[in-house]
Short mmCIF file of C-alpha atoms and ligand atoms in Angstrom, two decimals:
data_model
loop_
_atom_site.label_atom_id
_atom_site.label_comp_id
_atom_site.label_asym_id
_atom_site.label_seq_id
_atom_site.Cartn_x
_atom_site.Cartn_y
_atom_site.Cartn_z
CA MET A 1 19.01 3.52 -3.10
CA ARG A 2 15.47 2.23 -2.29
CA LYS A 3 13.92 -0.46 -4.51
CA PRO A 4 10.63 0.75 -5.81
CA ILE A 5 7.69 -1.40 -5.14
CA VAL A 6 4.44 -1.64 -7.22
CA ALA A 7 1.51 -3.37 -5.87
CA GLY A 8 -1.60 -4.16 -7.55
CA ASN A 9 -4.71 -3.87 -5.12
CA TRP A 10 -7.44 -5.85 -6.94
CA LYS A 11 -10.09 -4.80 -4.40
CA MET A 12 -13.33 -6.65 -4.63
CA HIS A 13 -12.70 -7.70 -8.32
CA LYS A 14 -12.17 -11.09 -9.91
CA THR A 15 -13.27 -14.56 -8.76
CA ALA A 16 -10.56 -17.10 -8.19
CA GLU A 17 -10.56 -18.33 -11.64
CA GLU A 18 -10.37 -14.84 -13.03
CA ALA A 19 -7.64 -13.93 -10.56
CA VAL A 20 -5.56 -16.92 -11.95
CA ASP A 21 -6.01 -15.68 -15.50
CA LEU A 22 -4.88 -12.26 -14.58
CA ALA A 23 -1.93 -13.43 -12.49
CA GLN A 24 -1.00 -15.74 -15.47
CA ALA A 25 -1.00 -12.85 -17.71
CA ILE A 26 0.89 -10.52 -15.57
CA ALA A 27 3.68 -12.87 -14.49
CA PRO A 28 5.64 -13.02 -17.77
CA LEU A 29 5.23 -9.44 -18.54
CA VAL A 30 6.69 -8.20 -15.20
CA ALA A 31 9.27 -11.02 -14.99
CA PRO A 32 12.01 -8.78 -16.65
CA SER A 33 11.54 -5.95 -14.11
CA LEU A 34 11.83 -7.98 -10.78
CA THR A 35 15.61 -7.16 -10.32
CA SER A 36 14.97 -3.53 -10.21
CA CYS A 37 11.31 -3.35 -8.80
CA ASP A 38 9.37 -5.37 -6.10
CA VAL A 39 5.90 -6.45 -7.69
CA VAL A 40 3.01 -7.54 -5.35
CA LEU A 41 -0.24 -8.68 -6.42
CA CYS A 42 -3.17 -8.27 -3.93
CA PRO A 43 -6.41 -10.35 -4.63
CA THR A 44 -9.09 -10.86 -2.56
CA TYR A 45 -8.87 -13.51 0.21
CA THR A 46 -10.70 -16.26 -1.55
CA SER A 47 -8.19 -16.00 -4.53
CA LEU A 48 -5.04 -15.95 -2.51
CA GLY A 49 -4.25 -19.72 -2.50
CA ALA A 50 -5.15 -19.90 -6.30
CA VAL A 51 -2.91 -16.72 -7.14
CA HIS A 52 0.05 -18.25 -5.07
CA GLY A 53 -0.34 -21.37 -7.17
CA VAL A 54 0.50 -19.14 -10.12
CA ILE A 55 3.03 -16.87 -8.92
CA GLY A 56 4.82 -18.78 -5.97
CA GLY A 57 8.65 -18.98 -6.54
CA SER A 58 8.30 -16.35 -9.47
CA GLY A 59 9.61 -13.59 -7.16
CA ILE A 60 6.35 -11.84 -7.43
CA GLY A 61 5.01 -11.09 -4.14
CA LEU A 62 1.47 -11.89 -2.83
CA GLY A 63 -0.60 -9.69 -0.50
CA ALA A 64 -3.76 -9.70 1.24
CA GLN A 65 -5.97 -6.54 1.52
CA ASN A 66 -6.71 -6.40 5.17
CA MET A 67 -6.49 -8.65 8.32
CA HIS A 68 -7.37 -8.74 11.91
CA TRP A 69 -4.78 -7.95 14.59
CA GLU A 70 -5.67 -10.92 16.79
CA GLY A 71 -4.05 -14.38 16.21
CA GLU A 72 -7.39 -16.20 16.57
CA GLY A 73 -10.83 -15.99 18.32
CA ALA A 74 -14.50 -15.28 17.95
CA TYR A 75 -14.31 -12.78 15.11
CA THR A 76 -16.68 -14.05 12.47
CA GLY A 77 -15.72 -12.88 8.97
CA ASP A 78 -12.29 -12.06 9.91
CA ILE A 79 -8.87 -13.44 8.93
CA SER A 80 -5.66 -13.63 11.02
CA PRO A 81 -2.02 -12.83 10.16
CA ALA A 82 -1.18 -16.51 10.30
CA MET A 83 -3.98 -17.57 7.80
CA ILE A 84 -2.94 -15.10 5.29
CA LEU A 85 0.91 -15.88 5.86
CA THR A 86 0.11 -19.48 5.22
CA SER A 87 -1.73 -18.60 2.02
CA GLY A 88 1.48 -17.59 0.79
CA CYS A 89 1.42 -13.79 1.44
CA ALA A 90 4.40 -11.87 2.32
CA TYR A 91 2.48 -8.58 2.46
CA VAL A 92 -0.60 -7.16 3.67
CA ILE A 93 -2.43 -3.70 2.77
CA LEU A 94 -3.55 -2.02 5.96
CA GLY A 95 -5.85 0.95 6.55
CA HIS A 96 -6.89 1.49 3.06
CA SER A 97 -9.32 4.50 2.77
CA GLU A 98 -12.09 2.40 1.76
CA ARG A 99 -11.74 0.24 5.01
CA ARG A 100 -11.50 3.52 6.97
CA GLN A 101 -14.76 4.60 5.23
CA TYR A 102 -16.85 1.71 4.91
CA ALA A 103 -15.57 -0.73 7.61
CA LEU A 104 -14.88 2.36 10.14
CA GLU A 105 -11.47 1.24 10.72
CA SER A 106 -9.71 3.80 13.18
CA ASP A 107 -6.01 4.85 13.39
CA GLU A 108 -5.94 2.77 16.45
CA MET A 109 -7.07 -0.50 14.69
CA ILE A 110 -4.65 0.18 12.11
CA ASN A 111 -1.86 0.57 14.48
CA ARG A 112 -2.73 -2.84 16.06
CA LYS A 113 -2.79 -4.40 12.76
CA THR A 114 0.51 -2.78 11.79
CA LEU A 115 2.24 -4.16 14.88
CA ALA A 116 0.55 -7.70 14.36
CA ALA A 117 1.73 -7.66 10.83
CA LEU A 118 5.41 -7.06 11.77
CA ALA A 119 5.19 -9.57 14.52
CA ALA A 120 3.92 -12.08 12.27
CA GLY A 121 6.61 -11.45 9.66
CA LEU A 122 4.39 -9.82 7.06
CA THR A 123 5.32 -6.56 5.34
CA PRO A 124 2.62 -4.13 6.06
CA ILE A 125 1.64 -1.71 3.34
CA VAL A 126 0.00 0.92 5.48
CA CYS A 127 -2.33 3.45 3.72
CA ILE A 128 -2.83 6.98 4.51
CA GLY A 129 -4.35 10.18 2.77
CA GLU A 130 -6.45 13.23 3.16
CA GLN A 131 -9.98 13.72 1.82
CA LEU A 132 -10.76 16.49 -0.60
CA GLU A 133 -12.45 18.78 1.98
CA GLN A 134 -9.48 18.31 4.23
CA ARG A 135 -6.94 19.31 1.43
CA GLU A 136 -9.28 22.33 0.58
CA ALA A 137 -8.99 23.49 4.25
CA GLY A 138 -5.36 23.37 4.19
CA ARG A 139 -5.11 20.33 6.57
CA VAL A 140 -3.00 17.84 4.41
CA GLU A 141 -0.09 17.77 6.70
CA GLU A 142 -2.01 17.49 9.94
CA ILE A 143 -4.17 14.69 8.57
CA VAL A 144 -1.51 12.70 6.84
CA ILE A 145 1.25 13.01 9.37
CA GLY A 146 -1.41 12.33 12.19
CA GLN A 147 -2.31 9.00 10.35
CA VAL A 148 1.32 8.01 9.88
CA ARG A 149 2.16 8.86 13.49
CA ALA A 150 -0.78 6.91 14.85
CA ALA A 151 -0.35 3.85 12.58
CA LEU A 152 3.32 3.59 13.54
CA GLU A 153 2.78 4.00 17.33
CA ASP A 154 5.01 1.65 19.30
CA VAL A 155 6.88 0.49 16.09
CA GLU A 156 10.58 -0.10 16.99
CA VAL A 157 13.30 1.42 14.77
CA ASP A 158 14.75 -1.77 13.77
CA ARG A 159 11.29 -2.93 12.18
CA ALA A 160 10.59 0.40 10.40
CA PRO A 161 12.46 -0.42 7.18
CA SER A 162 10.35 -3.25 6.48
CA ILE A 163 7.03 -1.05 6.58
CA VAL A 164 5.65 0.29 3.21
CA LEU A 165 3.71 3.42 3.46
CA ALA A 166 1.13 4.19 0.56
CA TYR A 167 0.08 7.80 0.35
CA GLU A 168 -3.41 7.85 -1.36
CA PRO A 169 -5.34 11.02 -1.46
CA VAL A 170 -8.84 9.86 -1.27
CA TRP A 171 -9.92 12.41 -3.86
CA ALA A 172 -7.62 10.81 -6.36
CA ILE A 173 -8.80 7.10 -5.86
CA GLY A 174 -10.70 5.81 -8.59
CA THR A 175 -11.69 9.11 -9.90
CA GLY A 176 -9.22 9.72 -12.76
CA LYS A 177 -7.86 12.81 -10.76
CA THR A 178 -4.31 11.85 -10.04
CA ALA A 179 -2.45 14.21 -7.65
CA THR A 180 0.27 15.94 -9.88
CA ALA A 181 3.86 14.61 -9.42
CA GLY A 182 4.64 17.87 -7.48
CA GLN A 183 1.75 17.59 -5.23
CA ALA A 184 2.44 13.92 -4.37
CA GLU A 185 6.10 14.69 -3.87
CA GLU A 186 5.31 17.41 -1.59
CA VAL A 187 3.42 15.05 0.79
CA HIS A 188 5.84 12.38 0.43
CA ALA A 189 8.63 14.68 1.40
CA LEU A 190 6.66 15.75 4.49
CA ILE A 191 6.14 12.05 5.41
CA ARG A 192 9.99 11.28 4.98
CA SER A 193 10.75 14.17 7.23
CA PHE A 194 8.40 12.93 9.94
CA LEU A 195 9.84 9.39 9.50
CA THR A 196 13.44 10.92 9.94
CA GLU A 197 12.27 12.53 13.11
CA ARG A 198 10.64 9.52 14.37
CA PHE A 199 13.14 6.77 13.45
CA GLY A 200 16.34 8.59 12.44
CA ARG A 201 17.79 9.28 9.06
CA GLU A 202 18.95 5.57 8.24
CA ALA A 203 15.64 3.84 9.01
CA ALA A 204 13.73 6.69 7.19
CA ASP A 205 15.87 6.42 4.06
CA ALA A 206 15.09 2.92 3.83
CA MET A 207 11.38 3.23 4.14
CA ARG A 208 9.43 3.04 0.91
CA ILE A 209 6.49 5.29 0.42
CA GLN A 210 4.11 4.45 -2.46
CA TYR A 211 1.73 6.73 -4.30
CA GLY A 212 -1.65 5.56 -4.98
CA GLY A 213 -4.68 7.16 -6.78
CA SER A 214 -5.46 6.90 -10.42
CA VAL A 215 -1.99 5.91 -11.45
CA LYS A 216 -1.88 4.78 -15.06
CA ALA A 217 0.80 4.00 -17.57
CA GLU A 218 0.67 7.55 -18.78
CA ASN A 219 1.46 9.17 -15.54
CA ALA A 220 3.48 6.49 -13.72
CA GLU A 221 6.87 7.59 -14.85
CA GLU A 222 6.62 11.25 -13.77
CA LEU A 223 5.41 10.01 -10.30
CA PHE A 224 7.88 7.52 -9.84
CA SER A 225 10.65 9.64 -10.78
CA GLN A 226 10.10 12.04 -7.76
CA GLU A 227 12.84 11.77 -5.18
CA ASN A 228 10.44 10.42 -2.42
CA ILE A 229 8.06 8.33 -4.34
CA ASP A 230 9.04 4.64 -4.20
CA GLY A 231 6.50 3.02 -6.51
CA GLY A 232 2.74 2.77 -6.55
CA LEU A 233 -0.28 1.01 -5.13
CA ILE A 234 -2.47 0.55 -8.18
CA GLY A 235 -6.17 -0.01 -8.24
CA GLY A 236 -8.04 0.11 -11.52
CA ALA A 237 -5.17 -0.16 -13.69
CA ALA A 238 -3.83 -3.28 -11.99
CA LEU A 239 -6.91 -5.19 -13.26
CA GLN A 240 -5.29 -5.42 -16.79
CA ALA A 241 -2.10 -7.26 -17.37
CA ASP A 242 -0.90 -4.52 -20.08
CA SER A 243 -1.59 -1.57 -18.06
CA PHE A 244 -0.04 -3.07 -14.74
CA ALA A 245 3.14 -4.29 -16.61
CA ALA A 246 3.49 -0.79 -18.08
CA ILE A 247 3.20 0.74 -14.86
CA VAL A 248 5.86 -1.75 -13.45
CA LYS A 249 8.15 -0.79 -16.21
CA ALA A 250 7.83 2.92 -15.30
CA ALA A 251 9.36 2.06 -11.85
CA LYS A 252 13.18 1.90 -12.03
P1 13P B 1 -7.23 3.62 -8.43
O1 13P B 1 -5.89 3.37 -8.91
O2 13P B 1 -8.32 2.81 -9.02
O3 13P B 1 -7.48 5.12 -8.39
O4 13P B 1 -7.19 3.01 -6.86
C1 13P B 1 -6.15 3.33 -6.12
C2 13P B 1 -6.18 2.56 -4.82
O5 13P B 1 -6.99 2.70 -3.94
C3 13P B 1 -5.14 1.60 -4.67
O6 13P B 1 -5.13 1.01 -3.26
#
């Protein structure tokens, strides 16, 4: 019922030239999957225009990795919703754990960004996920649902279906330690039930929840076959065309 969505978060990798090469290699490999899976590439800001030149019109989506919530102003080093929109983006990753950790982004900031993205007509990919100590302390539900609740404050029901959530347990990011399909599905089901309470069944059933954290070609199929896992947000394995395409293929 929900179309899966697989996004490559290229993080701070690839110059514009390298990003163009990667996008060119990925495009033909994922083209056959586009009817059954939304595919999004998220290079860094300086490569957005160049990558748009490669994938514009191909059906592959373009996303930024962050943005400011204000429309414009004295925010040195920041970038606005309109700036990324006019660079060809339809998506924007918000609240990634690396931004929460290194740029000290708070739930409140992520909420403002989410509302700004929706207002601009961008699809936000809102990241949530617990740290290892929080999992070990039995606080997964409290942390993850708390982050979802805060990020989606003041979101109206009719906008909810265009939001993508990405559950990324922090301990699984870049560590090679993937959550098992069962562990991930358990949290995705909790998120879905919160969304049902918050927005009602119809909207909640339409919202896509990606899994992220050490997704590879070898584990993607099992993860993506879970009832509440609607694709993935891919880091390391998205930096190579073959492995990214194999992950896209696993999402049906
Ligand atoms: P890895 O796939 O490298 O673990 O990164 C996941 C991630 O953070 C995607 O946003």
